[in-house]
mmCIF file of C-alpha atoms in Angstrom:
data_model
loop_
_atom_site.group_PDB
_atom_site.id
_atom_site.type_symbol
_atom_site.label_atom_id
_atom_site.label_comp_id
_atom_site.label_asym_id
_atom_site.label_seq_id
_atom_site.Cartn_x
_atom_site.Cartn_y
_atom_site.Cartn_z
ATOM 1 C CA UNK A 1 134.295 -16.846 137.753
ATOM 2 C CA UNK A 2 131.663 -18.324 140.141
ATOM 3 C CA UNK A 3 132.395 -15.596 142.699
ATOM 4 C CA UNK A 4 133.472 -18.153 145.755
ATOM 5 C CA UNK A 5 137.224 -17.307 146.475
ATOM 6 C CA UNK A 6 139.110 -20.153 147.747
ATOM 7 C CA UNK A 7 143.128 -19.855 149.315
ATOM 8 C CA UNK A 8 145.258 -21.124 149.345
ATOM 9 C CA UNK A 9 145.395 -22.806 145.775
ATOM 10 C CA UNK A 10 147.725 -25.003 145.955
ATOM 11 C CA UNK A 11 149.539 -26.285 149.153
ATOM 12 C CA UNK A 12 152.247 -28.908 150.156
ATOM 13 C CA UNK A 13 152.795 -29.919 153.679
ATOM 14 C CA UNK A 14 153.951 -33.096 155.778
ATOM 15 C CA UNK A 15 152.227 -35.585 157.687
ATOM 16 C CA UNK A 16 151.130 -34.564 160.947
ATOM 17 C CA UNK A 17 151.303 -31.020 160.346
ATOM 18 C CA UNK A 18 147.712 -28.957 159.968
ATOM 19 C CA UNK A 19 146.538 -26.537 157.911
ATOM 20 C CA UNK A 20 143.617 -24.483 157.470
ATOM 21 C CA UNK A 21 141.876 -23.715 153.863
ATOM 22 C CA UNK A 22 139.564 -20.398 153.673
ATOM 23 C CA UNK A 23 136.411 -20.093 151.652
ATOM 24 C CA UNK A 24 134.932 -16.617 150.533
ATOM 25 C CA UNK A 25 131.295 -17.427 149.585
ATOM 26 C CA UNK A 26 129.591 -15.266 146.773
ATOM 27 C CA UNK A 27 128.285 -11.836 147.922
ATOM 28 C CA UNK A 28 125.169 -12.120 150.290
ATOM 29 C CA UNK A 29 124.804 -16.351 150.479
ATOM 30 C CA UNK A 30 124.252 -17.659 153.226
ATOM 31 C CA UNK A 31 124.906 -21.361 153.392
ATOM 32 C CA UNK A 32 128.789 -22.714 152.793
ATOM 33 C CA UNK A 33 129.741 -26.271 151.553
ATOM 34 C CA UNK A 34 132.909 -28.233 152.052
ATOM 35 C CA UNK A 35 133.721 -31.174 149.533
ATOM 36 C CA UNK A 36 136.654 -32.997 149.287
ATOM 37 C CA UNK A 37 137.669 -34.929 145.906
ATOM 38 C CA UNK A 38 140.321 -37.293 145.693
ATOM 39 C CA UNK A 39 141.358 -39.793 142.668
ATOM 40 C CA UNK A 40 139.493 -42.914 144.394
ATOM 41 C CA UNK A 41 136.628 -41.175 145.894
ATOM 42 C CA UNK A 42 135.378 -39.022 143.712
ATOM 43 C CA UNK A 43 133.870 -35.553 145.073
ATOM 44 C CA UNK A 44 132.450 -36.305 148.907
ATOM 45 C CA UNK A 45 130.502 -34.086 151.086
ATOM 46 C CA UNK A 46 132.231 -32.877 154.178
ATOM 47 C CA UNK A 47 129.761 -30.176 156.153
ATOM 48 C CA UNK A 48 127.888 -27.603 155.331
ATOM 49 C CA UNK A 49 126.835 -24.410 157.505
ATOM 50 C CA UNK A 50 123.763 -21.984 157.237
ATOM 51 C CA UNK A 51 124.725 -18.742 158.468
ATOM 52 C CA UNK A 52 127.331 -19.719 160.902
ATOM 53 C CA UNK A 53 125.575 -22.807 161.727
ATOM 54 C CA UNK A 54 126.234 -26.397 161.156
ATOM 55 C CA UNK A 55 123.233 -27.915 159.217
ATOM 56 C CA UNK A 56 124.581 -30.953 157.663
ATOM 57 C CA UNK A 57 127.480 -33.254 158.303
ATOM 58 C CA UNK A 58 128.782 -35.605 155.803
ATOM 59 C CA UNK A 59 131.950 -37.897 156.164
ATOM 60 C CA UNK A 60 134.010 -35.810 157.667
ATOM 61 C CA UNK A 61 137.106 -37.212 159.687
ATOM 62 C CA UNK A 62 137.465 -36.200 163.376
ATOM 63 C CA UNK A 63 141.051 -34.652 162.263
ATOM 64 C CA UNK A 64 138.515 -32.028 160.446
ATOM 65 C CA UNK A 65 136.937 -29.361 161.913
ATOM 66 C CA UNK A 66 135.305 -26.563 159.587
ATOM 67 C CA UNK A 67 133.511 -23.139 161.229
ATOM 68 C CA UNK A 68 131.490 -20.110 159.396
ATOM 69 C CA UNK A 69 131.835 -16.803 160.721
ATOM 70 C CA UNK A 70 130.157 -14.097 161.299
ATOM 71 C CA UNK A 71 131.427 -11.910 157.697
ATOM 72 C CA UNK A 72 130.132 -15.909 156.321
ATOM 73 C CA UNK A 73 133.417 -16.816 155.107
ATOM 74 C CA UNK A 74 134.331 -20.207 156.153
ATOM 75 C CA UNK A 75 137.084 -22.414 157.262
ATOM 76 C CA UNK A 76 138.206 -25.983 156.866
ATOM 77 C CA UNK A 77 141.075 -26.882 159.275
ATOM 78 C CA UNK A 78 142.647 -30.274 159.081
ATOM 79 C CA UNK A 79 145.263 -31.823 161.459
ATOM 80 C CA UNK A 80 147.673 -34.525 161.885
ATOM 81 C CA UNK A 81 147.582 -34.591 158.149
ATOM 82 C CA UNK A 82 148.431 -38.636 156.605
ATOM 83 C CA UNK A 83 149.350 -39.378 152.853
ATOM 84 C CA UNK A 84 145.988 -40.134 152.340
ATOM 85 C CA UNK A 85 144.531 -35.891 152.823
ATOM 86 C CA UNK A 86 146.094 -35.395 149.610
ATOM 87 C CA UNK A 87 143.235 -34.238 148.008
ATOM 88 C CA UNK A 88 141.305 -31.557 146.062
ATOM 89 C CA UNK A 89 139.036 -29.444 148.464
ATOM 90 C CA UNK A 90 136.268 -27.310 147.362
ATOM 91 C CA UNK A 91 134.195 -25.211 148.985
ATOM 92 C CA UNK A 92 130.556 -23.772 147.462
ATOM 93 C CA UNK A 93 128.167 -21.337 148.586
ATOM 94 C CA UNK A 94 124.486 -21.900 147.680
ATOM 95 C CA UNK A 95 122.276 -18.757 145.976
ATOM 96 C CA UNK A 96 121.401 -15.729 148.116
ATOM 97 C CA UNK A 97 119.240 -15.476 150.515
ATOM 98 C CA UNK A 98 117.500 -18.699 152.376
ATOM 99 C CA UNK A 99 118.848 -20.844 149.411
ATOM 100 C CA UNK A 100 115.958 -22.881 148.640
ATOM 101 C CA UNK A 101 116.087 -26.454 147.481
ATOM 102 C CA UNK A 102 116.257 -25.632 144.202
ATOM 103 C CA UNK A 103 119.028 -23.176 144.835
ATOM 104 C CA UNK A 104 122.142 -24.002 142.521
ATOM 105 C CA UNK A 105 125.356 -24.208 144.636
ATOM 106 C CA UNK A 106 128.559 -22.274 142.947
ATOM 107 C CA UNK A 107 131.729 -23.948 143.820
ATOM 108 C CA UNK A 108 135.317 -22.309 143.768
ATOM 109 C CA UNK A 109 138.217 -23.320 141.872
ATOM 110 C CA UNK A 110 139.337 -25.264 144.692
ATOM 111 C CA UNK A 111 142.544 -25.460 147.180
ATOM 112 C CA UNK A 112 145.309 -28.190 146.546
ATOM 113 C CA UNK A 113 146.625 -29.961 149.655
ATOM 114 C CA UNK A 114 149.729 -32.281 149.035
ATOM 115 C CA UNK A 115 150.823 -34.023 152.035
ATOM 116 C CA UNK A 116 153.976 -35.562 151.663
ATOM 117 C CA UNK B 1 119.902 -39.911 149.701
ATOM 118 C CA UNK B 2 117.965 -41.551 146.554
ATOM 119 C CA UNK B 3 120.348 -42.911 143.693
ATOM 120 C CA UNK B 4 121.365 -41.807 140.608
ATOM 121 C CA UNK B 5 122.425 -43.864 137.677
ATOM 122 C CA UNK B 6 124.718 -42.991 134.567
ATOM 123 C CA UNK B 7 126.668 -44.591 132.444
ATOM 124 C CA UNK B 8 130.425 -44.585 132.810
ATOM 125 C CA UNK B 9 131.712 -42.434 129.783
ATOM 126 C CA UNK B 10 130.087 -41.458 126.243
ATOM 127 C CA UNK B 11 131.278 -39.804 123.065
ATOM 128 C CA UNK B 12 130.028 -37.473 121.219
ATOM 129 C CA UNK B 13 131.540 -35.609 117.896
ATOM 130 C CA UNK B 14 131.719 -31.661 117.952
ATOM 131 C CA UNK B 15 128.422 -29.739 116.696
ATOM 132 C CA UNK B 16 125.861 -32.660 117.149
ATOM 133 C CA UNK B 17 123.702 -32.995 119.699
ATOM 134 C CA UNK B 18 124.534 -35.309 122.877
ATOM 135 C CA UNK B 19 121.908 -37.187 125.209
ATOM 136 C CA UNK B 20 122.833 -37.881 128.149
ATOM 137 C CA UNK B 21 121.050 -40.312 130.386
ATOM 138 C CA UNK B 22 120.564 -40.673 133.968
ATOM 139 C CA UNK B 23 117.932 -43.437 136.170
ATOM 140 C CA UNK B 24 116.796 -42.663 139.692
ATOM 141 C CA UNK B 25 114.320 -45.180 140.127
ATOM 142 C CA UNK B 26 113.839 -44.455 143.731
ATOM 143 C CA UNK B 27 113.212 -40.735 143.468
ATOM 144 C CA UNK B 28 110.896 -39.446 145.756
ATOM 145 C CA UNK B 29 108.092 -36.338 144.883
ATOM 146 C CA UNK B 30 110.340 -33.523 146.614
ATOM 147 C CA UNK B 31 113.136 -34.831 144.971
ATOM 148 C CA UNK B 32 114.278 -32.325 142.255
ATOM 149 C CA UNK B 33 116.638 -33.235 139.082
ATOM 150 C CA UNK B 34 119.941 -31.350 139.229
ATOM 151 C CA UNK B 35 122.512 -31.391 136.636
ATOM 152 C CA UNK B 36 126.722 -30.232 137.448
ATOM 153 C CA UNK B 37 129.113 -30.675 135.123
ATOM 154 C CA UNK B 38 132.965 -30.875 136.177
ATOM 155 C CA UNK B 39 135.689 -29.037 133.699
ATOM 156 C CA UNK B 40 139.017 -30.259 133.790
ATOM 157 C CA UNK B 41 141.222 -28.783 136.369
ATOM 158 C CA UNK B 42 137.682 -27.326 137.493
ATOM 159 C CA UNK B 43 135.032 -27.188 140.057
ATOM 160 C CA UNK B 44 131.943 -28.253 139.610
ATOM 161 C CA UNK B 45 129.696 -25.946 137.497
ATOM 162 C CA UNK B 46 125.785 -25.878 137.715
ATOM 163 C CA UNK B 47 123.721 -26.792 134.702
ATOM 164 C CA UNK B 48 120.228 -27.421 134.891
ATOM 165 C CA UNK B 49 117.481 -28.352 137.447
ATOM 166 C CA UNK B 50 114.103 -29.706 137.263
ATOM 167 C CA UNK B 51 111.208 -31.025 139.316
ATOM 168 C CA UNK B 52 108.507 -32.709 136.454
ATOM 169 C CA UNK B 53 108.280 -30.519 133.574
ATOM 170 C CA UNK B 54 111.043 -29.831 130.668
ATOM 171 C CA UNK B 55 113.605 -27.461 131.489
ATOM 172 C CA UNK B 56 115.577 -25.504 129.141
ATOM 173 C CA UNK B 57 118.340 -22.813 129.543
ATOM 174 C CA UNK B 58 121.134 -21.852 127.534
ATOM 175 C CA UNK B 59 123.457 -24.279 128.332
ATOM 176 C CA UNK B 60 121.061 -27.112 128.169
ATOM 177 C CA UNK B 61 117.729 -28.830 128.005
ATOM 178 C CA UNK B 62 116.603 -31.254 130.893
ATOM 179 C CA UNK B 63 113.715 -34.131 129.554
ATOM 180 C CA UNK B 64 112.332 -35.475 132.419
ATOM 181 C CA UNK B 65 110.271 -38.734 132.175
ATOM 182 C CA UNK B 66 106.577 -38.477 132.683
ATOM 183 C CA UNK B 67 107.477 -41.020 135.865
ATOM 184 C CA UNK B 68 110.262 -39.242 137.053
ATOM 185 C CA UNK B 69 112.413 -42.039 137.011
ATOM 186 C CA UNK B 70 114.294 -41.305 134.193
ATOM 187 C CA UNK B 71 115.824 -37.846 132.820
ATOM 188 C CA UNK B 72 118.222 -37.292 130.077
ATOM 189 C CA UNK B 73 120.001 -33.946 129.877
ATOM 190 C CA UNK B 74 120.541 -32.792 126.011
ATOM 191 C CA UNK B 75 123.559 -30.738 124.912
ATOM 192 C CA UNK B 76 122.210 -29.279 121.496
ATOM 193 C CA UNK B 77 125.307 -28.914 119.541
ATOM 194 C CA UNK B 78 128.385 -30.413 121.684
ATOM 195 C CA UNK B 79 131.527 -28.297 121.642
ATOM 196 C CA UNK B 80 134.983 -29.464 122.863
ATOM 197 C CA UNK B 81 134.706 -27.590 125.928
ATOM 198 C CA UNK B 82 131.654 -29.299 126.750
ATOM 199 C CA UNK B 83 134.059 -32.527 127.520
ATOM 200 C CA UNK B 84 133.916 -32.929 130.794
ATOM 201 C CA UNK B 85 132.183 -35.137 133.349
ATOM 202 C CA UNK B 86 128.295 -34.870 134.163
ATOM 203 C CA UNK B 87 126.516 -35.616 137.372
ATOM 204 C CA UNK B 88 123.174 -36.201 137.571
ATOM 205 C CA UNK B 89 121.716 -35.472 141.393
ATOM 206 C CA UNK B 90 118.344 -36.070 143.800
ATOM 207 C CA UNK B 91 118.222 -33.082 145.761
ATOM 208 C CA UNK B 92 115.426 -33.155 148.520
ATOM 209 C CA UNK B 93 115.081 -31.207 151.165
ATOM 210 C CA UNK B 94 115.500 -27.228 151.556
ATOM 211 C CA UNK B 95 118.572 -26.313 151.657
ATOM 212 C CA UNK B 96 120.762 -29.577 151.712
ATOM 213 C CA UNK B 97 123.593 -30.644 150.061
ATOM 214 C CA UNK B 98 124.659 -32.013 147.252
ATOM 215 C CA UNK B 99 125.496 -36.031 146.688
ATOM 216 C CA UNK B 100 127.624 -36.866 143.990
ATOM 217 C CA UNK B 101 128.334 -40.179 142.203
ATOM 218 C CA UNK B 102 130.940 -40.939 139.687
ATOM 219 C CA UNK B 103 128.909 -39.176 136.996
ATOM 220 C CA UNK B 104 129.269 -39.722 133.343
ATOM 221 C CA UNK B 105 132.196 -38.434 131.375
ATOM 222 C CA UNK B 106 131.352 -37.135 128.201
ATOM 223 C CA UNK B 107 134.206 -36.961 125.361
ATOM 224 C CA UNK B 108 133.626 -34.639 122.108
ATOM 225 C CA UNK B 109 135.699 -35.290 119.400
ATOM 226 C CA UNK B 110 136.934 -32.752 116.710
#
């Protein structure tokens, strides 16, 4: 158990609906990450926020929008869903504290999206 | 973000050691050595780290090439849930994220 909480697990929508997938970051860490991982494409970076900032933006789609609040869970919202969102998304929370560069990031067990 | 590169797959039998290789030619001096392996049905898991020196911890050891442009993570006696698929990573900068290729996906057989 890396201690990042991730719901909903597994999820099954249609195209053009949204949904929004919530990350509980370990106890006390400050900085959240958002991957997504998909058959093709492997695990990609989608944003990352520092204590409730953005601090690094990766491919995200403008359909995406992701927010950290002020408890430090996170968010991940994505709309007018296509086929193609199916996808594995992860979220990760870096050690406590600043979360220096050498600070190992713990992932959870990830949240499901099927978009039919 | 400097590149890593691994082979595609390796195999490995259970109980003997694995070696498992990974160039970054192009890594710069702030760039440390990370290490994530990925479990079926999984996220990704941390493993090791390193800047210059040898790391070891108890799930593995890190050798990292006097250059730096070479390191090879060691698995001292594989076990078959050690099959899964390794990334090797540049991480610069404080706090930034994590790149990840396709990584190398290691098989242990019985």
């Amino acid at each position: 158990d890396s201690g990042v909480t991730q719901t909903p697990k597994h999820l099954i929508t249609a195209t053009g609906q949204r949904v929004t997938l919530r990350c509980s970051p370990r106890s006390g860490d400050l900085s959240v990450y958002w991957y997504q991982q998909s058959l093709d494409q492997g695990l990609q970076f989608l944003i990352q926020y520092y204590n409730g900032e953005e601090r690094a933006k990766g491919n995200i789609l403008e359909r995406f929008s992701a927010q950290q609040f002020p408890d430090l869970h996170s968010e991940l919202n994505l709309s007018s869903l296509e086929l193609g969102d199916s996808a594995l998304y992860f979220c990760a929370s870096s050690v406590r504290g600043r979360g220096p560069n050498t600070g190992e990031l713990f992932f959870g067990e990830g949240s499901r999206l099927t978009v039919l | 973000d400097a590149k890593t590169t691994q082979p595609n797959s390796m195999e490995s039998n259970e109980e003997e050691p694995v070696h498992l290789p990974c160039n970054h030619s192009t890594i710069s001096g702030t760039d440390y050595i990370h290490w994530y392996r990925q479990l079926p049905s999984q996220g990704p898991e941390y493993v090791i780290h390193g800047l210059t020196s040898n790391v070891n911890n108890r799930m593995a050891s890190l050798a990292i090439a006097e250059d730096r442009k070479s390191s090879t993570l060691i698995l001292h006696r594989a076990t078959l849930r050690d099959a899964a698929v390794y990334y090797c990573i540049l991480r610069g900068g404080a706090n930034s994220k994590l790149t990840f290729g396709k990584g190398i996906t290691l098989s242990v057989r019985p």
